[in-house]
Amino acid sequence: MVPHLTTALTGPLLELERQFLDNACDIEKWFRTQWQDHMPPFYGSTDLRNSGFKLAPVDLNLFPGGFNNLNDVFMPLCVQAAQAAIERICPDASKLLLIPENHTRNQFYLQNVAKLASILRLTGLDVRIGSLLPEIAAPTVLELANGATLTLEPLRRSGSRIGLDDFDPCAVLLNNDLSAGIPQVLKGLDEQWLIPPLHAGWHKRRKSKHAECYDRVAREFASAIGIDPWRINPEFGVCGQINFQERTGEECLAAQVDSLLTRIRAKYKEYGVTDEPFVVVKADAGTYGMGVMTVKDASEVVGLNRRQRNKMAVVKEGLQVHEVIIQEGVHTFETVEDGVAEPVVYMMDHYVVGGFYRVHTERGRDENLNAPGMHFKPLAFDTSGTMPDAAQGPDAPPNRFYAYGVVARLALLAASVEIEETAPAEEEDAGGDALAA
């Protein structure tokens, strides 16, 4: 069953979805052409927001950690997409090393690692899991809450290769976003495929660069099918010199917020939107919904109280925030079981392989849902998110989810461009550089 959406989702979005459906052949042809020029990331997930007048991505994760939240009915599609990704990168691969985050107590994340490993093994790969944790000095079996087990093993470095005891993989897949930087053991690898390349980690990656790439992709796509790119593209600004604890850079932040809100109000007036515009200020690097605040007036970012400053000043791994992106806020009109919801779409290679709703019963439709108290509901599709049914109405589940899949793939394409354009001239991970080339 498709999760019931308490909103009817009528209005201009249906017109936007109809344009997607009417142009489905041209859209798929456009994507095929793009993927000839750009190598897709091995995997990725994107958070979407659906306001009824706008459908846009608000975040793109290159190290997705929620495979355990996907509906099991889509496992065959995940396996097929993973197989395509492996064949594209390293067709002779037989052994793959998976390196996860250092979350040995986060049961949900560990179940994600187990599900990802299961998908990869079904492609015919021998998959083992290597831990960056120094306390993992011998194979360690973790009991998972769902009854499964996960074995973590200590990494072994040999020259310019990395592996495990009696395990020399031809490819290394990172499910660790490198927020704390590149571990020494991963530096200088030049004989193995490192996926994604090291420069895709949050120690270097910036959300503003992704937004810039997405802006270009969205404009080209919108021109190809004849729509206003704003309908699928959140505007943004950047403030690169801020210190929340010392209250420096507030003027820059306030100016960016005011400028962005002014532009949004003009678009709302153009489309007759009566909702109150807002922006989201968030750390330009990092994940897990940390360092995020919703703002409706520039005055709100001047003179923040101690609690607000502490919330914004530090993100994952205790990293200080000095760069923020100011992103156009997109209301969500979707609800699941009395909670405000947003779809999260998962992709492997250039295929949509499933997704889920992030649901929060204590947040509003203009707030960040990636926060404590959220829960997930798998998206159960009658068909995959890339198979629209023109015989049904534009708001029929396969067609609504097709629209999600189109916009999610645009974000994935932007990530591909981003990885290419940010590759260092002399990459510290030659295998990753080869992948990005």
Tab-separated table of C-alpha atoms in Angstrom, residues 84-361:
chain	number	residue	atom	x	y	z
A	84	ALA	CA	25.239	-1.798	-12.959
A	85	ALA	CA	27.371	0.475	-10.779
A	86	ILE	CA	29.968	-2.245	-10.181
A	87	GLU	CA	30.131	-3.105	-13.882
A	88	ARG	CA	30.616	0.564	-14.740
A	89	ILE	CA	33.449	1.088	-12.254
A	90	CYS	CA	35.242	-2.241	-11.896
A	91	PRO	CA	33.670	-5.032	-13.975
A	92	ASP	CA	36.193	-7.618	-12.754
A	93	ALA	CA	35.553	-6.863	-9.085
A	94	SER	CA	35.203	-9.917	-6.850
A	95	LYS	CA	36.018	-8.487	-3.401
A	96	LEU	CA	34.731	-5.267	-1.896
A	97	LEU	CA	35.680	-3.639	1.408
A	98	LEU	CA	32.918	-1.592	3.059
A	99	ILE	CA	34.033	1.069	5.549
A	100	PRO	CA	31.190	2.404	7.741
A	101	GLU	CA	30.807	5.237	10.238
A	102	ASN	CA	32.100	4.708	13.776
A	103	HIS	CA	28.605	4.184	15.181
A	104	THR	CA	28.892	0.882	17.028
A	105	ARG	CA	25.976	1.742	19.332
A	106	ASN	CA	23.565	3.149	16.758
A	107	GLN	CA	21.394	0.130	15.982
A	108	PHE	CA	19.562	1.813	13.121
A	109	TYR	CA	22.802	2.736	11.387
A	110	LEU	CA	24.262	-0.754	11.900
A	111	GLN	CA	21.140	-2.255	10.336
A	112	ASN	CA	21.743	0.064	7.378
A	113	VAL	CA	25.292	-1.308	7.026
A	114	ALA	CA	24.002	-4.878	7.170
A	115	LYS	CA	21.348	-4.186	4.520
A	116	LEU	CA	23.861	-2.459	2.245
A	117	ALA	CA	26.300	-5.365	2.601
A	118	SER	CA	23.481	-7.791	1.798
A	119	ILE	CA	22.627	-5.887	-1.387
A	120	LEU	CA	26.256	-5.877	-2.495
A	121	ARG	CA	26.719	-9.587	-1.789
A	122	LEU	CA	23.742	-10.363	-4.006
A	123	THR	CA	25.651	-8.798	-6.919
A	124	GLY	CA	28.210	-11.607	-6.587
A	125	LEU	CA	30.759	-9.710	-4.511
A	126	ASP	CA	32.593	-11.021	-1.474
A	127	VAL	CA	31.888	-8.175	0.961
A	128	ARG	CA	33.575	-7.632	4.317
A	129	ILE	CA	33.410	-4.684	6.673
A	130	GLY	CA	36.476	-2.840	7.915
A	131	SER	CA	36.315	-0.472	10.878
A	132	LEU	CA	38.273	2.734	11.429
A	133	LEU	CA	37.854	2.355	15.185
A	134	PRO	CA	41.206	1.685	16.913
A	135	GLU	CA	39.504	-0.540	19.511
A	136	ILE	CA	38.491	-2.991	16.764
A	137	ALA	CA	41.717	-5.025	16.925
A	138	ALA	CA	40.183	-8.378	15.974
A	139	PRO	CA	37.011	-9.523	14.182
A	140	THR	CA	34.127	-8.307	16.350
A	141	VAL	CA	30.568	-9.591	16.016
A	142	LEU	CA	27.795	-7.098	16.814
A	143	GLU	CA	24.294	-8.331	17.623
A	144	LEU	CA	21.622	-6.260	15.874
A	145	ALA	CA	18.184	-5.493	17.257
A	146	ASN	CA	16.498	-7.177	14.276
A	147	GLY	CA	18.230	-10.498	15.041
A	148	ALA	CA	20.978	-10.158	12.440
A	149	THR	CA	24.698	-9.854	13.158
A	150	LEU	CA	27.436	-7.668	11.757
A	151	THR	CA	31.149	-8.478	11.830
A	152	LEU	CA	33.600	-5.585	11.992
A	153	GLU	CA	37.270	-6.239	11.252
A	154	PRO	CA	40.435	-4.149	11.729
A	155	LEU	CA	41.825	-2.463	8.631
A	156	ARG	CA	45.256	-3.498	7.383
A	157	ARG	CA	47.446	-1.250	5.237
A	158	SER	CA	49.982	-2.772	2.856
A	159	GLY	CA	51.850	-0.282	0.710
A	160	SER	CA	49.305	1.651	-1.301
A	161	ARG	CA	46.527	-0.887	-0.713
A	162	ILE	CA	44.096	-1.395	2.126
A	163	GLY	CA	42.299	-4.544	3.192
A	164	LEU	CA	41.760	-6.986	6.040
A	165	ASP	CA	43.556	-10.090	7.229
A	166	ASP	CA	43.518	-12.522	4.273
A	167	PHE	CA	41.332	-10.113	2.288
A	168	ASP	CA	42.723	-7.938	-0.508
A	169	PRO	CA	39.784	-6.118	-2.161
A	170	CYS	CA	39.817	-4.515	-5.576
A	171	ALA	CA	37.345	-1.814	-4.477
A	172	VAL	CA	36.646	0.118	-1.273
A	173	LEU	CA	33.191	1.574	-0.648
A	174	LEU	CA	32.931	4.351	1.925
A	175	ASN	CA	29.773	4.680	3.996
A	176	ASN	CA	31.649	7.116	6.191
A	177	ASP	CA	31.286	10.791	5.264
A	178	LEU	CA	34.767	11.790	6.555
A	179	SER	CA	33.434	14.743	8.554
A	180	ALA	CA	36.469	14.543	10.830
A	181	GLY	CA	38.898	14.468	7.913
A	182	ILE	CA	40.746	11.732	6.028
A	183	PRO	CA	42.122	8.998	8.281
A	184	GLN	CA	45.804	8.324	7.656
A	185	VAL	CA	45.053	4.735	6.664
A	186	LEU	CA	43.039	5.962	3.659
A	187	LYS	CA	45.601	8.407	2.324
A	188	GLY	CA	47.717	7.632	-0.725
A	189	LEU	CA	45.760	4.642	-2.030
A	190	ASP	CA	46.490	4.323	-5.727
A	191	GLU	CA	45.891	0.699	-6.649
A	192	GLN	CA	42.231	0.310	-5.662
A	193	TRP	CA	38.958	1.952	-6.544
A	194	LEU	CA	37.883	4.210	-3.691
A	195	ILE	CA	34.166	4.963	-3.872
A	196	PRO	CA	33.190	7.803	-3.568
A	197	PRO	CA	36.495	9.658	-4.001
A	198	LEU	CA	37.898	11.156	-0.817
A	199	HIS	CA	37.183	14.738	-1.853
A	200	ALA	CA	33.451	13.928	-1.728
A	201	GLY	CA	33.679	13.777	2.077
A	202	TRP	CA	32.414	16.592	4.284
A	203	HIS	CA	35.958	17.602	5.212
A	204	LYS	CA	36.055	19.259	1.781
A	205	ARG	CA	32.582	19.121	0.286
A	206	ARG	CA	30.332	22.195	0.548
A	207	LYS	CA	26.565	22.331	0.203
A	208	SER	CA	26.869	25.681	-1.560
A	209	LYS	CA	28.947	24.083	-4.339
A	210	HIS	CA	26.297	21.403	-4.761
A	211	ALA	CA	23.606	24.102	-4.855
A	212	GLU	CA	25.554	25.957	-7.539
A	213	CYS	CA	25.831	22.786	-9.641
A	214	TYR	CA	22.162	21.959	-9.092
A	215	ASP	CA	21.197	25.469	-10.187
A	216	ARG	CA	22.906	24.906	-13.539
A	217	VAL	CA	21.414	21.426	-13.963
A	218	ALA	CA	17.921	22.634	-13.053
A	219	ARG	CA	18.096	25.550	-15.469
A	220	GLU	CA	19.171	23.332	-18.349
A	221	PHE	CA	16.510	20.753	-17.546
A	222	ALA	CA	13.791	23.391	-17.140
A	223	SER	CA	14.700	24.902	-20.479
A	224	ALA	CA	14.502	21.467	-22.128
A	225	ILE	CA	10.904	20.838	-20.995
A	226	GLY	CA	9.661	24.430	-20.795
A	227	ILE	CA	9.158	25.144	-17.095
A	228	ASP	CA	10.271	27.863	-14.704
A	229	PRO	CA	13.403	26.447	-12.994
A	230	TRP	CA	12.291	28.034	-9.705
A	231	ARG	CA	9.557	25.367	-9.503
A	232	ILE	CA	12.238	22.723	-8.876
A	233	ASN	CA	15.113	24.814	-7.546
A	234	PRO	CA	15.542	26.384	-4.078
A	235	GLU	CA	17.408	29.676	-4.264
A	236	PHE	CA	20.395	30.124	-1.978
A	237	GLY	CA	23.059	32.439	-0.635
A	238	VAL	CA	26.341	31.932	1.231
A	239	CYS	CA	28.024	33.552	4.217
A	240	GLY	CA	31.597	32.344	4.553
A	241	GLN	CA	32.911	34.376	7.484
A	242	ILE	CA	30.894	33.737	10.619
A	243	ASN	CA	31.594	32.792	14.203
A	244	PHE	CA	28.427	32.128	16.163
A	245	GLN	CA	30.168	31.990	19.536
A	246	GLU	CA	31.938	35.319	19.059
A	247	ARG	CA	28.975	36.871	17.211
A	248	THR	CA	31.026	37.911	14.210
A	249	GLY	CA	29.642	37.826	10.688
A	250	GLU	CA	26.052	38.488	11.756
A	251	GLU	CA	25.772	41.428	9.345
A	252	CYS	CA	26.766	39.215	6.404
A	253	LEU	CA	24.244	36.594	7.461
A	254	ALA	CA	21.431	39.110	7.959
A	255	ALA	CA	22.100	40.709	4.565
A	256	GLN	CA	22.000	37.328	2.807
A	257	VAL	CA	18.791	36.350	4.598
A	258	ASP	CA	17.112	39.632	3.687
A	259	SER	CA	18.184	39.411	0.039
A	260	LEU	CA	16.942	35.848	-0.305
A	261	LEU	CA	13.615	36.545	1.404
A	262	THR	CA	13.081	39.510	-0.928
A	263	ARG	CA	13.581	37.282	-3.977
A	264	ILE	CA	11.277	34.596	-2.582
A	265	ARG	CA	8.515	37.123	-1.852
A	266	ALA	CA	8.688	38.287	-5.475
A	267	LYS	CA	8.248	34.698	-6.738
A	268	TYR	CA	5.417	34.061	-4.284
A	269	LYS	CA	3.661	37.174	-5.601
A	270	GLU	CA	4.216	35.992	-9.189
A	271	TYR	CA	2.569	32.645	-8.437
A	272	GLY	CA	-0.079	33.934	-6.038
A	273	VAL	CA	1.344	32.009	-3.089
A	274	THR	CA	-0.034	33.191	0.253
A	275	ASP	CA	2.298	31.193	2.520
A	276	GLU	CA	4.873	33.056	4.584
A	277	PRO	CA	8.314	32.690	2.994
A	278	PHE	CA	11.212	31.430	5.058
A	279	VAL	CA	14.841	30.434	4.654
A	280	VAL	CA	16.925	27.717	6.262
A	281	VAL	CA	20.358	28.615	7.596
A	282	LYS	CA	22.627	25.585	7.890
A	283	ALA	CA	26.256	24.652	8.132
A	284	ASP	CA	27.815	24.548	4.657
A	285	ALA	CA	29.341	21.152	5.475
A	286	GLY	CA	27.975	18.289	7.502
A	287	THR	CA	24.949	16.114	7.958
A	288	TYR	CA	22.543	14.603	10.512
A	289	GLY	CA	20.453	17.768	10.559
A	290	MET	CA	22.950	19.530	12.841
A	291	GLY	CA	23.583	23.262	12.640
A	292	VAL	CA	20.179	24.131	11.126
A	293	MET	CA	17.734	26.962	11.886
A	294	THR	CA	14.575	28.288	10.213
A	295	VAL	CA	14.395	32.056	9.693
A	296	LYS	CA	11.498	34.262	8.539
A	297	ASP	CA	13.086	37.696	9.048
A	298	ALA	CA	16.676	38.947	8.876
A	299	SER	CA	16.412	40.325	12.415
A	300	GLU	CA	16.194	36.762	13.740
A	301	VAL	CA	19.873	36.052	12.990
A	302	VAL	CA	21.188	39.117	14.818
A	303	GLY	CA	21.860	38.794	18.540
A	304	LEU	CA	21.206	35.060	18.843
A	305	ASN	CA	20.884	33.815	22.414
A	306	ARG	CA	23.387	31.370	23.888
A	307	ARG	CA	21.262	28.290	23.172
A	308	GLN	CA	20.842	29.278	19.514
A	309	ARG	CA	24.552	30.054	19.132
A	310	ASN	CA	25.567	26.737	20.674
A	311	LYS	CA	23.180	24.888	18.348
A	312	MET	CA	24.638	26.528	15.253
A	313	ALA	CA	28.298	26.670	16.268
A	314	VAL	CA	29.182	22.963	16.229
A	315	VAL	CA	28.216	20.027	14.001
A	316	LYS	CA	29.173	16.360	13.702
A	317	GLU	CA	32.561	15.369	15.134
A	318	GLY	CA	32.610	18.642	17.106
A	319	LEU	CA	33.619	20.683	14.061
A	320	GLN	CA	33.247	24.468	14.338
A	321	VAL	CA	30.912	26.176	11.864
A	322	HIS	CA	32.340	29.198	10.046
A	323	GLU	CA	30.549	28.840	6.700
A	324	VAL	CA	26.786	28.644	6.251
A	325	ILE	CA	24.443	28.312	3.330
A	326	ILE	CA	21.173	30.226	3.375
A	327	GLN	CA	18.663	28.138	1.426
A	328	GLU	CA	15.143	28.982	0.330
A	329	GLY	CA	12.741	27.141	2.588
A	330	VAL	CA	10.211	24.872	0.891
A	331	HIS	CA	7.046	24.124	2.826
A	332	THR	CA	5.929	20.508	2.893
A	333	PHE	CA	2.253	19.757	2.402
A	334	GLU	CA	2.707	16.059	2.977
A	335	THR	CA	1.620	14.260	6.107
A	336	VAL	CA	1.763	10.624	7.138
A	337	GLU	CA	-0.190	9.380	10.162
A	338	ASP	CA	-0.717	12.885	11.549
A	339	GLY	CA	2.951	13.801	11.211
A	340	VAL	CA	4.543	16.310	8.845
A	341	ALA	CA	6.496	14.333	6.234
A	342	GLU	CA	9.033	14.677	3.442
A	343	PRO	CA	10.123	12.031	0.929
A	344	VAL	CA	13.699	10.791	0.884
A	345	VAL	CA	14.653	9.149	-2.406
A	346	TYR	CA	17.478	6.590	-2.669
A	347	MET	CA	19.511	6.027	-5.819
A	348	MET	CA	22.304	3.686	-6.915
A	349	ASP	CA	24.196	4.433	-10.085
A	350	HIS	CA	21.631	6.550	-11.995
A	351	TYR	CA	18.605	4.509	-10.915
A	352	VAL	CA	15.933	5.317	-8.364
A	353	VAL	CA	15.840	2.278	-6.059
A	354	GLY	CA	13.286	3.310	-3.439
A	355	GLY	CA	12.762	5.718	-0.618
A	356	PHE	CA	10.904	6.500	2.563
A	357	TYR	CA	9.111	9.309	4.324
A	358	ARG	CA	10.863	11.156	7.120
A	359	VAL	CA	8.045	11.919	9.539
A	360	HIS	CA	7.978	14.225	12.561
A	361	THR	CA	4.870	14.659	14.696
